[in-house]
Coordinates of C-alpha atoms and ligand atoms in Angstrom, one line a residue:
M1 CA -20.5 3.4 8.6
K2 CA -18.6 4.9 11.5
K3 CA -16.6 8.1 11.1
I4 CA -13.4 9.7 12.1
V5 CA -12.7 13.4 11.9
L6 CA -9.2 14.7 11.3
K7 CA -7.5 17.6 13.1
N8 CA -7.5 20.9 11.2
G9 CA -4.8 20.9 8.4
K10 CA -4.3 17.1 8.6
E11 CA -6.1 16.4 5.4
E12 CA -3.2 17.4 3.2
S13 CA -1.6 13.9 2.8
I14 CA -5.0 12.3 2.0
L15 CA -5.6 15.0 -0.7
R16 CA -2.3 13.9 -2.2
H17 CA -3.6 10.3 -2.0
H18 CA -1.2 9.0 0.6
P19 CA -3.0 5.8 1.8
W20 CA -2.4 6.0 5.5
V21 CA -4.0 8.1 8.3
F22 CA -1.7 8.3 11.4
S23 CA -3.4 8.2 14.8
G24 CA -1.9 11.6 15.6
A25 CA -3.9 13.2 12.8
I26 CA -7.2 12.2 14.3
A27 CA -9.3 14.7 16.3
K28 CA -12.5 12.6 16.9
I29 CA -13.4 9.0 16.5
E30 CA -16.7 7.3 17.2
P31 CA -16.0 5.3 20.4
E32 CA -17.5 2.0 19.4
V33 CA -15.3 1.6 16.3
Q34 CA -13.9 -2.0 16.1
E35 CA -10.5 -2.9 14.8
G36 CA -10.7 -4.0 11.1
E37 CA -14.0 -2.1 10.5
L38 CA -14.6 0.0 7.4
I39 CA -14.6 3.7 8.4
E40 CA -15.2 7.0 6.7
V41 CA -12.6 9.8 7.1
F42 CA -13.7 13.4 7.3
S43 CA -11.8 16.7 7.3
S44 CA -12.2 19.1 10.2
K45 CA -14.6 21.1 7.9
G46 CA -16.8 18.1 7.5
K47 CA -15.8 17.0 3.9
K48 CA -15.6 13.3 3.3
L49 CA -12.1 12.5 2.2
A50 CA -11.8 8.7 2.1
T51 CA -13.0 5.2 3.2
G52 CA -10.6 2.7 4.7
H53 CA -9.9 0.0 7.3
Y54 CA -9.5 1.1 10.8
Q55 CA -6.8 -0.4 13.1
I56 CA -5.3 0.3 16.5
G57 CA -1.7 1.6 16.2
S58 CA 0.3 4.4 14.7
I59 CA -1.3 3.7 11.2
A60 CA -5.0 4.1 12.2
V61 CA -6.6 3.9 8.8
R62 CA -5.4 2.2 5.6
I63 CA -7.4 3.9 2.8
L64 CA -9.1 1.8 0.2
E65 CA -11.0 4.5 -1.7
F66 CA -10.4 8.3 -1.9
G67 CA -13.1 10.9 -2.2
E68 CA -16.9 10.8 -1.5
T69 CA -17.7 7.4 -3.2
T70 CA -18.6 4.5 -1.1
L71 CA -17.1 1.0 -1.7
Q72 CA -19.0 -0.9 -4.4
D73 CA -19.9 -4.6 -3.8
N74 CA -17.4 -5.7 -6.4
F75 CA -14.6 -3.6 -4.9
Y76 CA -12.2 -6.6 -4.4
A77 CA -13.1 -8.2 -7.7
A78 CA -12.5 -5.0 -9.5
R79 CA -9.1 -4.2 -7.8
L80 CA -7.9 -7.8 -8.3
T81 CA -8.9 -7.8 -12.0
S82 CA -7.0 -4.6 -12.5
A83 CA -3.9 -6.1 -10.7
F84 CA -4.1 -9.2 -12.8
N85 CA -4.4 -7.2 -16.0
L86 CA -1.3 -5.3 -15.1
R87 CA 0.6 -8.7 -14.6
K88 CA -0.6 -9.8 -18.0
A89 CA 0.5 -6.5 -19.6
L90 CA 3.9 -7.1 -18.0
N91 CA 4.0 -10.5 -19.7
L92 CA 4.4 -12.4 -16.4
V93 CA 1.6 -14.8 -17.1
R94 CA 3.1 -17.3 -19.6
P95 CA 3.4 -21.1 -20.0
D96 CA 7.0 -20.8 -18.8
N97 CA 6.3 -18.3 -16.0
N98 CA 3.4 -19.0 -13.6
C99 CA 4.9 -17.4 -10.5
Y100 CA 4.4 -13.7 -9.8
R101 CA 3.2 -11.2 -7.2
L102 CA -0.5 -10.5 -8.0
V103 CA -1.1 -8.0 -5.2
H104 CA 1.6 -5.8 -3.7
G105 CA -0.4 -3.9 -1.0
E106 CA -0.4 -0.1 -1.4
G107 CA 1.2 -0.6 -4.9
D108 CA -2.0 -2.2 -6.1
F109 CA -4.3 0.1 -4.1
L110 CA -5.0 -2.7 -1.7
P111 CA -3.2 -1.6 1.5
G112 CA -2.7 -4.5 3.9
L113 CA -2.9 -7.3 1.3
V114 CA -0.2 -9.4 -0.4
V115 CA -1.0 -12.2 -2.8
D116 CA 1.7 -14.3 -4.6
I117 CA 0.8 -16.8 -7.3
Y118 CA 2.5 -20.1 -7.7
G119 CA 0.8 -22.0 -10.5
N120 CA -2.7 -22.8 -9.4
T121 CA -2.2 -21.7 -5.9
A122 CA -2.5 -18.1 -4.5
V123 CA -0.7 -17.5 -1.2
M124 CA -2.4 -14.7 0.6
Q125 CA -1.1 -12.6 3.5
A126 CA -3.1 -10.0 5.5
H127 CA -1.1 -7.2 7.1
S128 CA -4.2 -5.5 8.6
P129 CA -7.2 -6.7 10.6
G130 CA -9.5 -5.3 7.9
M131 CA -8.0 -7.6 5.2
H132 CA -8.1 -10.5 7.6
F133 CA -11.9 -10.1 8.0
E134 CA -12.3 -9.8 4.3
R135 CA -10.2 -12.9 3.5
M136 CA -13.1 -15.1 2.2
K137 CA -14.4 -12.4 -0.1
I138 CA -10.9 -11.8 -1.4
A139 CA -10.3 -15.6 -1.8
E140 CA -13.5 -16.0 -3.7
S141 CA -12.7 -13.1 -6.0
L142 CA -9.2 -14.7 -6.7
V143 CA -10.6 -18.0 -7.9
S144 CA -13.2 -16.2 -10.0
L145 CA -10.6 -14.2 -11.9
P146 CA -11.0 -15.1 -15.5
E147 CA -7.7 -16.5 -17.1
A148 CA -5.8 -16.4 -13.9
N149 CA -6.5 -20.1 -13.3
I150 CA -6.3 -19.9 -9.5
K151 CA -7.8 -23.0 -7.9
N152 CA -6.5 -22.9 -4.3
V153 CA -6.0 -20.1 -1.8
Y154 CA -3.6 -20.7 1.1
Y155 CA -4.0 -18.1 3.8
K156 CA -0.8 -17.4 5.7
S157 CA -1.0 -14.4 8.1
D158 CA 0.3 -15.8 11.4
T159 CA 3.3 -13.5 11.4
T160 CA 2.0 -10.6 9.4
L161 CA -1.0 -9.4 11.4
P162 CA -0.5 -7.0 14.3
F163 CA -0.2 -9.5 17.3
K164 CA -2.0 -7.0 19.6
A165 CA -5.1 -7.5 17.5
N166 CA -5.5 -11.0 19.0
L167 CA -6.9 -12.4 15.9
D168 CA -5.0 -15.8 16.1
P169 CA -5.1 -16.5 12.4
V170 CA -4.7 -20.1 11.4
N171 CA -2.5 -20.8 8.3
D172 CA -4.6 -23.0 6.0
Y173 CA -6.2 -23.4 2.6
I174 CA -9.4 -21.3 2.7
V175 CA -10.3 -22.4 -0.9
G176 CA -9.2 -25.7 -2.4
C177 CA -6.4 -27.8 -1.1
Y178 CA -2.8 -28.8 -1.8
D179 CA -2.4 -29.8 -5.4
G180 CA 1.3 -29.5 -6.0
S181 CA 3.8 -26.8 -5.3
L182 CA 6.0 -26.6 -8.4
A183 CA 6.2 -23.2 -10.0
L184 CA 7.9 -22.0 -13.1
E185 CA 10.0 -18.8 -13.2
N186 CA 11.4 -17.9 -16.6
G187 CA 11.4 -21.6 -17.6
L188 CA 13.2 -22.7 -14.4
Q189 CA 11.4 -25.0 -11.9
F190 CA 11.1 -24.2 -8.2
N191 CA 9.5 -26.2 -5.5
I192 CA 7.8 -23.6 -3.3
D193 CA 7.3 -24.4 0.4
W194 CA 4.6 -21.9 1.5
L195 CA 3.8 -24.1 4.5
K196 CA 7.1 -23.7 6.3
G197 CA 9.1 -21.2 4.1
Q198 CA 9.7 -17.6 4.8
K199 CA 7.0 -15.1 3.7
T200 CA 4.9 -16.8 1.0
G201 CA 7.7 -19.3 0.4
F202 CA 9.8 -17.6 -2.3
F203 CA 11.4 -14.2 -3.0
I204 CA 9.7 -13.3 -6.2
D205 CA 11.1 -9.8 -5.9
Q206 CA 14.5 -11.0 -7.1
R207 CA 13.2 -12.4 -10.4
E208 CA 14.6 -9.7 -12.8
N209 CA 17.8 -9.5 -10.8
R210 CA 18.3 -13.3 -11.0
K211 CA 17.8 -13.1 -14.8
L212 CA 20.4 -10.3 -15.1
L213 CA 22.8 -12.5 -13.0
E214 CA 22.4 -15.3 -15.5
N215 CA 24.0 -13.1 -18.2
F216 CA 27.1 -12.5 -16.0
S217 CA 27.6 -16.1 -15.0
K218 CA 29.3 -17.8 -17.9
G219 CA 32.6 -19.4 -16.9
R220 CA 32.6 -17.7 -13.5
N221 CA 33.0 -19.2 -10.0
V222 CA 29.9 -18.0 -8.2
L223 CA 29.3 -17.6 -4.5
N224 CA 25.6 -17.1 -3.6
M225 CA 25.4 -15.8 0.0
F226 CA 22.1 -16.0 1.9
C227 CA 20.8 -18.3 -0.8
Y228 CA 17.5 -19.4 0.8
T229 CA 15.8 -21.4 -2.0
G230 CA 18.7 -21.1 -4.3
G231 CA 17.1 -18.8 -6.8
F232 CA 20.3 -17.0 -7.9
S233 CA 22.2 -20.3 -7.9
V234 CA 19.7 -22.0 -10.3
Y235 CA 20.0 -19.0 -12.8
A236 CA 23.8 -19.0 -12.5
M237 CA 23.8 -22.7 -13.4
R238 CA 21.7 -22.0 -16.5
G239 CA 24.1 -19.2 -17.3
D240 CA 26.9 -21.7 -17.6
A241 CA 28.8 -20.9 -14.4
E242 CA 31.9 -22.9 -13.9
K243 CA 31.1 -23.6 -10.2
V244 CA 28.3 -22.4 -7.9
I245 CA 28.5 -22.4 -4.1
S246 CA 25.3 -21.6 -2.2
V247 CA 25.6 -20.5 1.5
D248 CA 22.9 -20.0 4.1
S249 CA 22.9 -20.4 7.9
S250 CA 19.7 -22.3 7.8
S251 CA 20.0 -26.1 7.0
K252 CA 16.4 -26.0 5.9
A253 CA 17.3 -23.4 3.3
I254 CA 20.2 -25.6 2.1
E255 CA 17.8 -28.5 1.6
L256 CA 15.5 -26.3 -0.4
T257 CA 18.4 -25.0 -2.5
E258 CA 19.6 -28.6 -3.2
A259 CA 16.2 -29.7 -4.2
N260 CA 15.7 -26.8 -6.6
I261 CA 19.2 -27.4 -8.2
N262 CA 18.4 -31.1 -8.6
L263 CA 15.0 -30.3 -10.2
N264 CA 16.7 -28.3 -12.9
F265 CA 20.2 -29.7 -13.1
P266 CA 20.1 -33.3 -11.8
F267 CA 23.5 -35.0 -11.4
D268 CA 25.3 -31.7 -12.1
N269 CA 28.3 -31.5 -9.9
R270 CA 29.1 -27.9 -10.5
H271 CA 26.9 -27.0 -7.4
V272 CA 27.7 -27.3 -3.7
A273 CA 25.6 -26.0 -0.8
V274 CA 27.0 -25.1 2.6
A275 CA 25.1 -24.4 5.8
E276 CA 27.2 -21.7 7.5
D277 CA 27.1 -18.2 8.7
A278 CA 27.8 -15.8 5.9
F279 CA 30.4 -13.7 7.7
K280 CA 32.3 -16.9 8.9
Y281 CA 32.2 -18.4 5.4
L282 CA 33.6 -15.2 3.8
D283 CA 36.4 -15.3 6.3
S284 CA 37.2 -18.9 5.5
I285 CA 37.6 -18.6 1.7
G286 CA 40.8 -17.7 -0.1
K287 CA 41.4 -14.5 -2.0
D288 CA 40.5 -15.0 -5.7
D289 CA 38.4 -18.1 -5.1
F290 CA 35.3 -16.4 -6.6
D291 CA 34.7 -13.9 -9.4
L292 CA 30.9 -13.5 -9.0
I293 CA 29.5 -12.9 -5.5
I294 CA 25.8 -12.4 -4.5
L295 CA 25.0 -10.7 -1.2
D296 CA 21.3 -10.8 -0.5
P297 CA 21.0 -10.8 3.3
P298 CA 17.8 -10.5 5.3
A299 CA 16.8 -6.9 6.3
F300 CA 19.6 -5.7 8.6
A301 CA 17.5 -2.8 9.7
K302 CA 13.8 -3.8 10.2
H303 CA 13.0 -0.5 12.1
R304 CA 14.3 3.0 12.1
S305 CA 15.8 2.3 15.6
A306 CA 18.1 -0.4 14.0
L307 CA 19.2 1.8 11.1
K308 CA 22.7 2.7 12.4
N309 CA 23.6 -1.0 13.2
G310 CA 22.0 -2.1 10.0
L311 CA 24.3 0.2 7.9
I312 CA 27.3 -1.0 9.8
G313 CA 26.2 -4.6 8.9
Y314 CA 26.0 -3.8 5.2
R315 CA 29.4 -2.1 5.3
K316 CA 31.1 -5.1 7.0
L317 CA 29.5 -7.6 4.7
N318 CA 30.4 -5.8 1.6
Y319 CA 33.9 -5.2 2.9
K320 CA 34.5 -8.9 3.2
A321 CA 33.3 -9.5 -0.3
F322 CA 35.6 -6.7 -1.7
E323 CA 38.5 -8.3 0.3
K324 CA 38.1 -11.7 -1.3
I325 CA 36.8 -11.2 -4.8
R326 CA 39.1 -11.9 -7.8
K327 CA 40.3 -9.0 -10.0
G328 CA 37.7 -8.4 -12.7
G329 CA 35.0 -9.9 -10.4
I330 CA 31.3 -8.9 -10.2
I331 CA 29.3 -8.3 -7.0
F332 CA 25.5 -8.3 -6.9
T333 CA 24.8 -6.6 -3.5
F334 CA 21.3 -5.9 -2.1
S335 CA 19.4 -4.4 0.8
C336 CA 15.7 -5.1 1.4
S337 CA 15.5 -2.9 4.5
Q338 CA 12.7 -0.4 3.8
V339 CA 14.3 2.2 6.2
V340 CA 17.6 2.1 4.3
T341 CA 17.4 4.5 1.4
K342 CA 19.2 4.0 -1.9
E343 CA 21.6 6.7 -1.0
M344 CA 22.4 5.3 2.5
F345 CA 23.0 1.8 1.0
R346 CA 25.2 3.2 -1.7
L347 CA 27.2 5.1 0.9
A348 CA 27.7 2.0 3.0
V349 CA 28.9 0.0 0.0
F350 CA 31.1 2.9 -1.1
T351 CA 32.7 3.1 2.4
A352 CA 33.4 -0.7 2.2
A353 CA 35.0 -0.3 -1.2
S354 CA 37.1 2.5 -0.1
Q355 CA 38.3 0.7 3.1
S356 CA 39.2 -2.3 1.0
G357 CA 41.3 -0.2 -1.4
R358 CA 39.6 -1.8 -4.4
K359 CA 38.6 0.2 -7.5
V360 CA 34.9 -0.3 -8.0
R361 CA 32.5 0.7 -10.7
I362 CA 28.7 0.5 -10.6
L363 CA 27.4 -1.4 -13.6
H364 CA 23.7 -1.6 -12.7
Q365 CA 21.4 -0.1 -10.1
L366 CA 18.7 -2.5 -9.2
T367 CA 15.3 -2.4 -7.6
Q368 CA 12.1 -4.4 -7.1
P369 CA 10.4 -5.7 -10.2
A370 CA 7.3 -4.3 -11.9
D371 CA 4.9 -6.8 -10.1
H372 CA 6.0 -5.0 -6.9
P373 CA 4.8 -1.6 -8.0
V374 CA 5.3 1.6 -6.0
D375 CA 2.3 3.9 -5.7
I376 CA 3.8 7.3 -6.5
S377 CA 1.9 8.8 -3.5
H378 CA 3.4 6.2 -1.2
P379 CA 7.2 6.2 -1.6
E380 CA 7.5 3.9 1.5
G381 CA 6.5 1.1 -0.9
E382 CA 10.0 1.1 -2.4
Y383 CA 12.2 -1.3 -0.4
L384 CA 14.6 -3.3 -2.5
K385 CA 17.8 -1.8 -3.8
G386 CA 20.8 -3.4 -5.3
L387 CA 24.0 -2.6 -7.1
V388 CA 26.0 -4.7 -9.6
L389 CA 29.6 -3.8 -9.1
Y390 CA 32.7 -4.4 -11.2
V391 CA 35.8 -4.8 -9.0
E392 CA 39.3 -4.2 -10.4
Ligands
LIG401 N1 18.6 -14.6 -1.9 C1 17.4 -15.3 -1.5 C2 16.7 -14.6 -0.4 C3 17.5 -14.4 0.9 S1 16.5 -14.3 2.3 C4 16.5 -15.5 -2.7 O1 16.8 -15.0 -3.8 O2 15.5 -16.1 -2.6 C5 17.7 -14.3 3.5 C6 18.4 -15.6 3.9 O3 19.5 -15.3 4.7 C7 17.5 -16.6 4.7 O4 17.4 -17.8 4.0 C8 18.3 -16.8 6.0 O5 18.2 -18.1 6.5 C9 19.7 -16.4 5.6 N2 20.5 -15.9 6.7 C10 20.2 -15.0 7.7 N3 21.2 -14.7 8.5 C11 22.3 -15.4 7.9 C12 23.7 -15.4 8.2 N4 24.2 -14.7 9.2 N5 24.5 -16.2 7.4 C13 24.0 -16.9 6.4 N6 22.7 -16.8 6.1 C14 21.8 -16.1 6.8

């Protein structure tokens, strides 16, 4: 196996089990190392610290194993088994729930890999060339997991791999084939479009927050902004909402939402879906039309360079909701931008509340669910934050 040697003093973060080696920490690297190759990491004093996947870029190594040990042949099978056992312990694998994240990258000690489960199908995304090269081994381990009942593996990495690596991945089934795309989440049915949908086809990370919303929905007029597949809307319908309006700028998302509503609540005229820009829609509604509003936009700040504008975006969006919501209304507001911290998001929402002159209390502080765990050595893994607000 090829080797890299770190600069003096740069071993600290590895000793604390942070799973990335930045290119600036490297003193020496064997010249013929290929992108995606397994590589051993040594301290400047010659001590072996870790083994991981090498890639070109600011994150140079994603660590798979710390210490002197070499990777065992059953490495992927063992890590996937442990990830599955955690999901079982979380009671996510049930007859009425067959949709969960099985692998959350660093949070499952498999940096560069994401696997979402929808019934018998696993949708797999590689974020590193190393995981791309290992995809068949991983797929075979997935279908061999006892009790997980995975029969098909759809590989979807066209947008997640670093484009400079020139790997030209093809999205396709690498084990099995299409055999239905219906998944169950807490007893609700969702048709998941992993072929054309965003990410793996569904935002599993909002599951617990959708469930919480269900409890707030009874008798309310609900506005679900940025609805995508209509997850929050379906839960609001089950929670006996009076009326549910789902809004998304993408007409494809509106079709997906309508299909999911019809699957669960056919011929129920409480629901209306609207293809419109969220900001325009909020401007068009009357004061007091809604008393439960969900704001779950795409990441407004995808990189640190976009942070300032992103925070302005969150402030403006929340301001519009505060302006329009009925007295005694509830707002579920989220940010999935990794570079926006909990404190920054709260400050942006606080500023909006203060500008609107409304009296606002925080009822719940939300985050990503337990099947999106955060490795304590890798705080960067925490990305989703949300607030449930009571507006007087
Ligand atoms: N709440 C969803 C996930 C939202 S993803 C869920 O629980 O699954 C973000 C969505 O915002 C996407 O569907 C995207 O089409 C939509 N979107 C992006 N910009 C928008 C805008 N300006 N107005 C309305 N929708 C927008």
